[in-house]
Coordinates of C-alpha atoms and ligand atoms in Angstrom, one line a residue:
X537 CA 28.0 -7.8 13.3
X538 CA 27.9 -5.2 16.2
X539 CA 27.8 -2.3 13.2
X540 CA 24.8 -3.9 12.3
X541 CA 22.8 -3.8 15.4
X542 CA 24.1 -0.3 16.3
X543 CA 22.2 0.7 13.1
X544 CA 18.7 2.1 13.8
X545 CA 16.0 0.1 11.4
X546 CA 15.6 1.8 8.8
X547 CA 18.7 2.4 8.1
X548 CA 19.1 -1.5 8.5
X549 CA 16.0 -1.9 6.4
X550 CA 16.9 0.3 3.4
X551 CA 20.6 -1.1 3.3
X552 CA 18.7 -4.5 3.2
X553 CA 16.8 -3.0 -0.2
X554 CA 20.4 -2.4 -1.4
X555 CA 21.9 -5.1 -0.8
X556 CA 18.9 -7.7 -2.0
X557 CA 18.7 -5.2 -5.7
X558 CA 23.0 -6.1 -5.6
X559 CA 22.5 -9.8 -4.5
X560 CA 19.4 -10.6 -6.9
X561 CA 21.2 -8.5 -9.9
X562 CA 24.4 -11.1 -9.2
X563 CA 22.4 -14.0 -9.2
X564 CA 20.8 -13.0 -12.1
X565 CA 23.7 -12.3 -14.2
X566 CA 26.2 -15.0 -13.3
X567 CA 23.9 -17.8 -11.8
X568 CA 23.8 -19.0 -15.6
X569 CA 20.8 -19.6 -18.3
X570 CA 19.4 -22.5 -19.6
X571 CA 16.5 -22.8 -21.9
X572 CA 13.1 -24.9 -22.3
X573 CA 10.7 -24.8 -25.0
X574 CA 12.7 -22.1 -26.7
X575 CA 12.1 -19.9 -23.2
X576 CA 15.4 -18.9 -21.4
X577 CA 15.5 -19.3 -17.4
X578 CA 18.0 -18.1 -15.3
X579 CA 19.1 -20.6 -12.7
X580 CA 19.8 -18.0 -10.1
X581 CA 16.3 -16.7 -10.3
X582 CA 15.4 -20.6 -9.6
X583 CA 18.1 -20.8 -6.6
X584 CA 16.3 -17.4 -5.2
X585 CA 12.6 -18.6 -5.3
X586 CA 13.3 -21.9 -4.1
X587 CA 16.1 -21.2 -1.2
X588 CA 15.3 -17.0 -0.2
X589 CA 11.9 -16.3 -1.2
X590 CA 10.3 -18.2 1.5
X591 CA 12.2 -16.3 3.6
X592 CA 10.3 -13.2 2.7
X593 CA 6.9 -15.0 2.7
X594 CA 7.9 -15.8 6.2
X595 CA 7.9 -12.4 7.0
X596 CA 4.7 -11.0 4.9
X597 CA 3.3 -14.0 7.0
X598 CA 4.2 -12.8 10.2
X599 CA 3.2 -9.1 9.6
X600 CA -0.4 -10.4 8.1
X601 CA -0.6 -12.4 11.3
X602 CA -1.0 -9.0 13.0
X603 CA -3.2 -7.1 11.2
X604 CA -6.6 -8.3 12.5
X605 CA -5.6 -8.0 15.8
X606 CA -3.5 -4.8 15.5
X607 CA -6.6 -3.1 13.7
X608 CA -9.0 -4.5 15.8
X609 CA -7.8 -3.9 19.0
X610 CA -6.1 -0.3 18.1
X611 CA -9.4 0.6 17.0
X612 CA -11.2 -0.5 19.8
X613 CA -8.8 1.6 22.5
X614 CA -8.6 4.2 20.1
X615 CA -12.6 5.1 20.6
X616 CA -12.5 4.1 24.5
X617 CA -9.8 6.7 25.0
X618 CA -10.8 9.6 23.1
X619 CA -13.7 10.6 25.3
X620 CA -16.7 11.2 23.3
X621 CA -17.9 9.2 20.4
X622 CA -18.7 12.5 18.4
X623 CA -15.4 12.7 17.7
X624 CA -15.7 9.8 15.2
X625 CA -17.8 11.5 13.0
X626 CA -15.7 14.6 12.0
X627 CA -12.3 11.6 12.0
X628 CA -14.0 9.7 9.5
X629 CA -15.9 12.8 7.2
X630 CA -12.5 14.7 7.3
X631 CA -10.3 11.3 6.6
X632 CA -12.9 9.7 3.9
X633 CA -12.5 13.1 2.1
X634 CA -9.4 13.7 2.4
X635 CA -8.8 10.1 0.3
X636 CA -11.1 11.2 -2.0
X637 CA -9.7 14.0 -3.3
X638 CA -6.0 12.8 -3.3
X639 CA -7.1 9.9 -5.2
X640 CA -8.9 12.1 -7.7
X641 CA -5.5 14.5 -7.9
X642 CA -3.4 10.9 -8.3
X643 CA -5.7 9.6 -11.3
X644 CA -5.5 13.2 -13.3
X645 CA -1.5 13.1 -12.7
X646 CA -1.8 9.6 -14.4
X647 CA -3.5 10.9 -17.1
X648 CA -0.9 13.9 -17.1
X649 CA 2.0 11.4 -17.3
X650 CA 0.0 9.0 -19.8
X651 CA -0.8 12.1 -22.1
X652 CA 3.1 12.8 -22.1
X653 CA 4.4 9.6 -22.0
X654 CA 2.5 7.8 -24.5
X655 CA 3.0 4.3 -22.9
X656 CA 1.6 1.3 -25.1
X657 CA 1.8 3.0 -28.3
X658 CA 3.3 0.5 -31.0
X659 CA 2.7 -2.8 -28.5
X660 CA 2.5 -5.8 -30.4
X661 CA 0.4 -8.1 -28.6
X662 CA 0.6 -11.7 -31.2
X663 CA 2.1 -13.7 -28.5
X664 CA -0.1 -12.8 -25.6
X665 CA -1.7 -15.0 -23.3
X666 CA -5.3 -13.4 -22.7
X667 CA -5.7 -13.2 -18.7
X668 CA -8.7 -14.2 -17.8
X669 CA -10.9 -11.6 -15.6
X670 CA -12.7 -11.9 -12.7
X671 CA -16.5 -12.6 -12.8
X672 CA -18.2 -9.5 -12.0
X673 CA -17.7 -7.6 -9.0
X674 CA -20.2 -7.0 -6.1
X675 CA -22.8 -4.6 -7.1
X676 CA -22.5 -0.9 -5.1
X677 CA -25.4 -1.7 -2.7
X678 CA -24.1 -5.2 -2.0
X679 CA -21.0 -3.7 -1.3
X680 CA -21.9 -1.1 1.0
X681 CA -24.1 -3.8 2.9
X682 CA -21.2 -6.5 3.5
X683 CA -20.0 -3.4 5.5
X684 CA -21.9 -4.9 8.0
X685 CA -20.6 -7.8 9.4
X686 CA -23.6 -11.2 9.2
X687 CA -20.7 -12.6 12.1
X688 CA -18.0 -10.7 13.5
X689 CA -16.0 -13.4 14.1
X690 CA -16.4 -14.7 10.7
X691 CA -15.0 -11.0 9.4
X692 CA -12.4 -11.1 11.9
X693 CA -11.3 -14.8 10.6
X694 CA -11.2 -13.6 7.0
X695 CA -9.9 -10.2 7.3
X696 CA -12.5 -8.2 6.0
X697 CA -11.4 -5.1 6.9
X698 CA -14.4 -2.7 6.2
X699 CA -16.7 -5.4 8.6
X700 CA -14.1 -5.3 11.4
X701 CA -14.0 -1.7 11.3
X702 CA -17.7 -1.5 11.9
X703 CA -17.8 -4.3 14.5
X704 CA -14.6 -2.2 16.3
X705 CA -16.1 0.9 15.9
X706 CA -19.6 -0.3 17.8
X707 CA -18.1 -2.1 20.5
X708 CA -15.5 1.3 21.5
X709 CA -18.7 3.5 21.6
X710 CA -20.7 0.9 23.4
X711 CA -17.7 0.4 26.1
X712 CA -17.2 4.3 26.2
X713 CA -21.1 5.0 26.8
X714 CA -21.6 2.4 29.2
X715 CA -18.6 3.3 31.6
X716 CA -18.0 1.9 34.6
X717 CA -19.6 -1.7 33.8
X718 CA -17.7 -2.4 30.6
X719 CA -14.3 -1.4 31.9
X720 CA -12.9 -5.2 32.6
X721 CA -13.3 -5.2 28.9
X722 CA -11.5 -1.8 28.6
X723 CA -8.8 -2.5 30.4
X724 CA -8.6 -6.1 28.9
X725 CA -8.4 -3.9 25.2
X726 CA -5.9 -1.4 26.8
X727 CA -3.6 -4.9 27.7
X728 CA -3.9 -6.2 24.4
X729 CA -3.2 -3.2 22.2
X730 CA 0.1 -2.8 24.1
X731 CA 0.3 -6.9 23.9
X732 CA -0.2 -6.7 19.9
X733 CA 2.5 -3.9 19.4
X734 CA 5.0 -5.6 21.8
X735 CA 4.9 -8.4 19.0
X736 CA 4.9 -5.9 16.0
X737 CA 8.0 -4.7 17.4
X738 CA 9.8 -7.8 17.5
X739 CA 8.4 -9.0 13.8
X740 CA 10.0 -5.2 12.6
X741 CA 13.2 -6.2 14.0
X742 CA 13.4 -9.3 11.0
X743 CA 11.9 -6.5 8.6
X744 CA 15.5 -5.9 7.0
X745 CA 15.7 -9.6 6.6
X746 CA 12.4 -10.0 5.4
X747 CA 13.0 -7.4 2.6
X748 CA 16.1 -8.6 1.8
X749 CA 14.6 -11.9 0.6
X750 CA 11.7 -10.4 -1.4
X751 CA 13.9 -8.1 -2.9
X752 CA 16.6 -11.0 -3.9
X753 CA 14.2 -12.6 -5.0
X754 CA 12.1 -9.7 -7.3
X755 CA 15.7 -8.7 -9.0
X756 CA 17.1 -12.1 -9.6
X757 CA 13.6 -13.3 -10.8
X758 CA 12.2 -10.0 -12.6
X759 CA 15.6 -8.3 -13.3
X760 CA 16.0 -4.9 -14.8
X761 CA 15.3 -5.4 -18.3
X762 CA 11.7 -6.1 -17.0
X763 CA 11.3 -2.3 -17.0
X764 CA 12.4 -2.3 -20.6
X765 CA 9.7 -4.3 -22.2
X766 CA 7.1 -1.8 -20.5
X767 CA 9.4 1.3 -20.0
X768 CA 7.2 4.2 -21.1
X769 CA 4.7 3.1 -18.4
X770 CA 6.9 2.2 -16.0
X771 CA 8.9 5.2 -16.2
X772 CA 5.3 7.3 -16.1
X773 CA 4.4 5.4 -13.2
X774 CA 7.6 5.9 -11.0
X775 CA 7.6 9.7 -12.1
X776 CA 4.0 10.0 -11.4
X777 CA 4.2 8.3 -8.1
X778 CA 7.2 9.9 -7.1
X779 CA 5.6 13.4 -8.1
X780 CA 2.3 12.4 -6.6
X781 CA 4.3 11.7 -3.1
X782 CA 6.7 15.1 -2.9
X783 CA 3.8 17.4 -4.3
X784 CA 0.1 16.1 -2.5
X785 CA 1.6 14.9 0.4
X786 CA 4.1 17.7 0.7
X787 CA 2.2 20.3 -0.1
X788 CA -0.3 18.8 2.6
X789 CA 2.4 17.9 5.1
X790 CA 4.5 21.7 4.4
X791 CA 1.9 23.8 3.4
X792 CA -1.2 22.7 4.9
X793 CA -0.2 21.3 8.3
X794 CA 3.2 23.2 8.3
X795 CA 5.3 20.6 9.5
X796 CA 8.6 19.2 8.6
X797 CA 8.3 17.3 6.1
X798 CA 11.6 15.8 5.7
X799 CA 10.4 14.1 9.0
X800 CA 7.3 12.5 7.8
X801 CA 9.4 10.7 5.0
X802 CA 11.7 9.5 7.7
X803 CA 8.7 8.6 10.2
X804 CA 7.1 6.5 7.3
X805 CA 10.5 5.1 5.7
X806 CA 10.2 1.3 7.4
X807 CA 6.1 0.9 6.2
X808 CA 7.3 2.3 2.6
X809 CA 9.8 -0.1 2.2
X810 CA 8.1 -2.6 3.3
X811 CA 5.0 -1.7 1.3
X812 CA 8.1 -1.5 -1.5
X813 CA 9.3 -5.2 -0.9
X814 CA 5.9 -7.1 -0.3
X815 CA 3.2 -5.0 -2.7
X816 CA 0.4 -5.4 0.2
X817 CA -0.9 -2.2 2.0
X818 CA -3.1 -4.0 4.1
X819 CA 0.0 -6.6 4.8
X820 CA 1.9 -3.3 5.9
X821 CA -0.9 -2.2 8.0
X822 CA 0.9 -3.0 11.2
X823 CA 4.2 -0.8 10.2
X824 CA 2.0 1.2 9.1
X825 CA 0.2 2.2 12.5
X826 CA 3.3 1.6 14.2
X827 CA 5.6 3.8 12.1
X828 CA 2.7 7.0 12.7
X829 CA 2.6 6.4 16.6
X830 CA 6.4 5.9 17.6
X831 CA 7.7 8.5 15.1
X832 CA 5.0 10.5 14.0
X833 CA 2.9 10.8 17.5
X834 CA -0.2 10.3 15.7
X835 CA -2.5 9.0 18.8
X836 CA -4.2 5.7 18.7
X837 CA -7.8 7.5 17.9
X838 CA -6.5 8.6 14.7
X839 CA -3.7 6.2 13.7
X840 CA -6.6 2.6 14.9
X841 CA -8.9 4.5 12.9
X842 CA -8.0 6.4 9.3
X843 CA -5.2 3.9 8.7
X844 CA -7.0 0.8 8.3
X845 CA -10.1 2.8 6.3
X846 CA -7.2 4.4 4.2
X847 CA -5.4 0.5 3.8
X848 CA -8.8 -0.7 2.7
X849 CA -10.4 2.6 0.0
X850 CA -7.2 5.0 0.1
X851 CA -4.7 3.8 -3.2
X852 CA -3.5 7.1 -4.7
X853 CA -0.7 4.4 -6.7
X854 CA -3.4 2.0 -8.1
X855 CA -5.7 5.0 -9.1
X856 CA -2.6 7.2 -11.3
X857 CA -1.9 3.6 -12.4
X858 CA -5.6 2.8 -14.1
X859 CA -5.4 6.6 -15.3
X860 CA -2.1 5.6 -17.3
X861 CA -3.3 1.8 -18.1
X862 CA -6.7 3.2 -19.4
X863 CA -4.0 5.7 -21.6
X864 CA -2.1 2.6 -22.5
X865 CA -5.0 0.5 -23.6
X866 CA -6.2 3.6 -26.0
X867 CA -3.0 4.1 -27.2
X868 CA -2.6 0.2 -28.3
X869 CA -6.1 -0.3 -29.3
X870 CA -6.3 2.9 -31.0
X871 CA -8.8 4.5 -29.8
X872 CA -9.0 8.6 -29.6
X873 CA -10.2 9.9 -26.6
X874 CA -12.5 12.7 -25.8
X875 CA -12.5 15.2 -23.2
X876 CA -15.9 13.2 -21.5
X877 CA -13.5 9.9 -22.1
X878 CA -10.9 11.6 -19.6
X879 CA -13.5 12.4 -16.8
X880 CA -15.2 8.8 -17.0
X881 CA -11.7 7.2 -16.8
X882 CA -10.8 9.9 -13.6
X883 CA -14.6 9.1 -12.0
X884 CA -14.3 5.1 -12.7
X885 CA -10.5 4.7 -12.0
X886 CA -11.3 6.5 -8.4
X887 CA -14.1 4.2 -7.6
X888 CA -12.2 1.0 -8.9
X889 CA -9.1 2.1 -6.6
X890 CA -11.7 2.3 -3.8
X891 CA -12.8 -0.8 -4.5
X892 CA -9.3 -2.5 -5.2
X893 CA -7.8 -5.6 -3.1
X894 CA -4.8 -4.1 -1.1
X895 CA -2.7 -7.4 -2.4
X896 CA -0.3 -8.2 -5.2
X897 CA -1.6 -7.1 -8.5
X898 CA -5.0 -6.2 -7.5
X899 CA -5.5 -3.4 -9.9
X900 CA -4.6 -5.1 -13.0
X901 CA -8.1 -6.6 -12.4
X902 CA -10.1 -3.7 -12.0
X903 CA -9.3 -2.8 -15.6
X904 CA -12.6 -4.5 -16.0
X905 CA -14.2 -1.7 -14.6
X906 CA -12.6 1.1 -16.1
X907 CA -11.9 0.5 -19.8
X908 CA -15.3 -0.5 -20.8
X909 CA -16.4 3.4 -20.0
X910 CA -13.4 4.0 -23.2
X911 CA -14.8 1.2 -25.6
X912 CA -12.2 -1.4 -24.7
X913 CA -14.1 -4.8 -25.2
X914 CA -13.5 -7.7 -22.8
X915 CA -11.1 -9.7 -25.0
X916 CA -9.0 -7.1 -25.4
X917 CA -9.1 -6.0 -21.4
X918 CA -7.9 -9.8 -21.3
X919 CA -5.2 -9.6 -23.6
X920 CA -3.9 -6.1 -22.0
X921 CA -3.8 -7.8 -18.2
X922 CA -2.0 -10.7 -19.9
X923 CA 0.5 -8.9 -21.4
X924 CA 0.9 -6.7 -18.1
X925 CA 0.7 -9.2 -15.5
X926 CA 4.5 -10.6 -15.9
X927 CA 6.0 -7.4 -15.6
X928 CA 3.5 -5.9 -12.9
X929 CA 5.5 -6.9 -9.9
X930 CA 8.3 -3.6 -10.0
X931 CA 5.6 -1.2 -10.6
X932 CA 3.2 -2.6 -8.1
X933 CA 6.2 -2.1 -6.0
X934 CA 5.7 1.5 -6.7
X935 CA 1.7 1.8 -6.1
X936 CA 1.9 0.1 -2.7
X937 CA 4.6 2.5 -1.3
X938 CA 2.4 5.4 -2.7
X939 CA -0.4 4.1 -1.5
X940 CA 0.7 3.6 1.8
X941 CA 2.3 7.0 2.1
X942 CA -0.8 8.5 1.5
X943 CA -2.5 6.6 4.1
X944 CA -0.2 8.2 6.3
X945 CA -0.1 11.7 5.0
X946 CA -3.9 11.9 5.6
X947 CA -3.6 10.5 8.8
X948 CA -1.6 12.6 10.2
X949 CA -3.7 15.5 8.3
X950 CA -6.7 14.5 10.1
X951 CA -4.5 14.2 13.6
X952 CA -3.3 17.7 13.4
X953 CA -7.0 18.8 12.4
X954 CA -8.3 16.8 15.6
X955 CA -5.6 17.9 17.8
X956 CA -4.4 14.3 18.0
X957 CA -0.7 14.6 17.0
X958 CA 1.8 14.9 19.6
X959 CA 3.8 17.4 17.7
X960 CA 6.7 16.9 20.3
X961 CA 6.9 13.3 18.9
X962 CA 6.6 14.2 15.3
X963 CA 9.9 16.8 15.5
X964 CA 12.0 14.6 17.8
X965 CA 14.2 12.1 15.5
X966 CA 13.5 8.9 15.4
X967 CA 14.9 6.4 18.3
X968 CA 14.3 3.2 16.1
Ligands
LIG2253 N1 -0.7 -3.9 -4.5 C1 -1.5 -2.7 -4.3 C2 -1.7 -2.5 -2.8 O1 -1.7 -3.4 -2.0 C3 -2.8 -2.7 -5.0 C4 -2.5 -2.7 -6.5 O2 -2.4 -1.5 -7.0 O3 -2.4 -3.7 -7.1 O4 -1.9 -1.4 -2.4

């Protein structure tokens, strides 16, 4: 076992990947079949979600239990130490554009792909469950005011990640402006930060376990042929994401910031595979900030800060994803698409991605949103998530990795803009 432990993570986390793709694929193939209703089960996808999976929900557990107090507290130091609360300001204009416009580039590379690709013409949907939709979502204005937390501690108990950001926010400028009386609580911020990444540390060292599970469990459950019953748009996601990640965020990364950017990918490796294994960005969230401060040497300002916002409005994935679904639907249903029909799907698809859950499968449900701009009707928005949801797991896979990357691409964009990336950090190789 010692070869194992004289691995660094990530190499210990990606062999994990391997090895669950191998394990599930064997459970898969020779754990044997049997059939119900006319359906056919595989018993080794039965022996993986009864006797590994919770092993991975274990872990997605104990990196959720983190976030609210990771992003809480990170946040809170983050504005105490960085001197001035002006600074915010330019963090969150230059960040909350910065999403904006990836986004926009991700959705118009979907519709690139989908144009190409042609996924969902000839789909015969006769057997289909219809998936029922979600009652309607929040209006704008009811959105933007639920920014504002009615009880902090009631955001902070569910999570909601926009109202604890505000609450954060207040409290660092209130502690910075006030000085010398509020620094008990300063200092008691300053302990727990370090308190809450102590733990993170020691949840990342069952990361490759944690994976390993999900991943057993995704393959032996979902196994390859998954891909094949929705290849076109699987294969136009994975090229699209794949393109979305080496050209944006390396054009940004090289180009822009003129930094290395084989070390970014290496910096970020342990949040994207485990963005890849449990299809929750917020759930990553921890990695995430942990991954950009250890290896990265994004400071605390920027890192507490842009990665939450970007966990929460930031998914470059789900937004090329509703670009090629909105594709897929026209190319099933039929319907021919105008120039105007492309910029209402780009325009909707970025606002729905803003708007989208950062858990499992979120997106499929903001196809609500977007295909009514094309004339899809309700029923048939139904029938599409019905006949996507069983096969959505691999490509959310995907998403979440992209949009996680490009939570930390703009991060560190907007920490090199602010002066808040240790560049030493960034070029040293990674100890862990
Ligand atoms: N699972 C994605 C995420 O957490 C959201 C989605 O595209 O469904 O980022």
């Amino acid at each position: 076992m010692k070869w194992w432990f004289n691995m660094v993570l990530w190499q210990r986390v990606l062999l994990a990947l391997l090895l669950g793709v191998a394990f599930g694929l064997v459970l898969r193939s020779f754990g044997g079949t049997y059939t119900v209703d006319g359906v056919t089960h595989y018993a080794g996808a039965d022996f993986a979600t009864t006797w590994i999976k919770p092993f991975g929900s274990a872990f997605v557990q104990l990196i959720k239990m983190l976030v609210v107090p990771l992003v809480f507290t990170t946040l809170v130091t983050g504005i105490t130490s960085m001197g001035h609360p002006s600074k915010l300001g330019t963090i969150g204009v230059r960040a909350f554009l910065l999403y904006v416009f990836t986004t926009l580039v991700a959705v118009s590379l979907g519709l690139f792909y989908g144009t190409i690709f042609k996924p969902g013409a000839g789909v015969d949907f006769t057997d289909v469950v219809p998936n029922a939709l979600i009652g309607n979502p929040p209006s704008m204005a009811q959105r933007l005011i639920n920014i504002i937390p009615a009880n902090p501690v009631h955001a902070l108990a569910n999570g909601d990640m926009l109202a604890i950001i505000f609450f954060a926010l207040l409290l660092g400028v209130a502690i910075l402006m006030l000085g010398k009386p509020a620094k008990p609580v300063d200092d008691f911020m300053k302990a727990a930060v370090q308190i809450m990444f102590k733990i993170t540390h020691w949840v990342m060292e069952v990361a490759p376990y944690g994976v390993f599970a999900l991943i057993t469990w995704v393959t032996a459950a979902k196994g390859v042929e998954t891909f094949s019953s929705v290849f076109m748009l699987a294969l136009a996601l994975y090229i699209g994401c794949l393109t979305h990640m080496l050209l944006m965020y390396g054009g940004l990364i090289k180009l822009a910031l003129r930094l290395p950017l084989i070390r970014f990918f290496r910096g970020i490796l342990d949040a994207q595979v485990v963005a890849f294994s449990t299809s929750t960005s917020a759930g990553t969230l921890p990695v995430t900030i942990s991954c950009v401060q250890d290896n990265l040497g994004i400071k605390p300002v920027v890192a507490g800060s842009v990665l939450p916002l970007g966990a929460t409005i930031n998914m470059d994935g789900t937004s090329l994803y509703l670009g090629l679904l909105a594709l897929f639907a026209a190319n099933a249903f039929g319907i021919d698409l105008s120039f105007t029909d492309y910029a209402m799907i780009a325009l909707t698809a970025t606002l729905a991605s803003i708007g989208t859950a950062s858990i499992p499968s979120a997106s499929l449900f903001m196809l609500a949103i977007v295909l009514p701009v094309i004339g899809v009707s309700p029923e048939q928005t139904a029938l599409l998530v019905g006949f996507i949801l069983p096969f959505d797991r691999p490509l959310d896979m995907m998403r979440t990795m992209t949009n996680v990357t490009g939570d930390a691409a703009v991060a560190t964009a907007v920490a090199k803009w602010e002066g808040e990336l240790d560049e030493e950090v960034y070029r040293t190789v990674a100890k862990v």
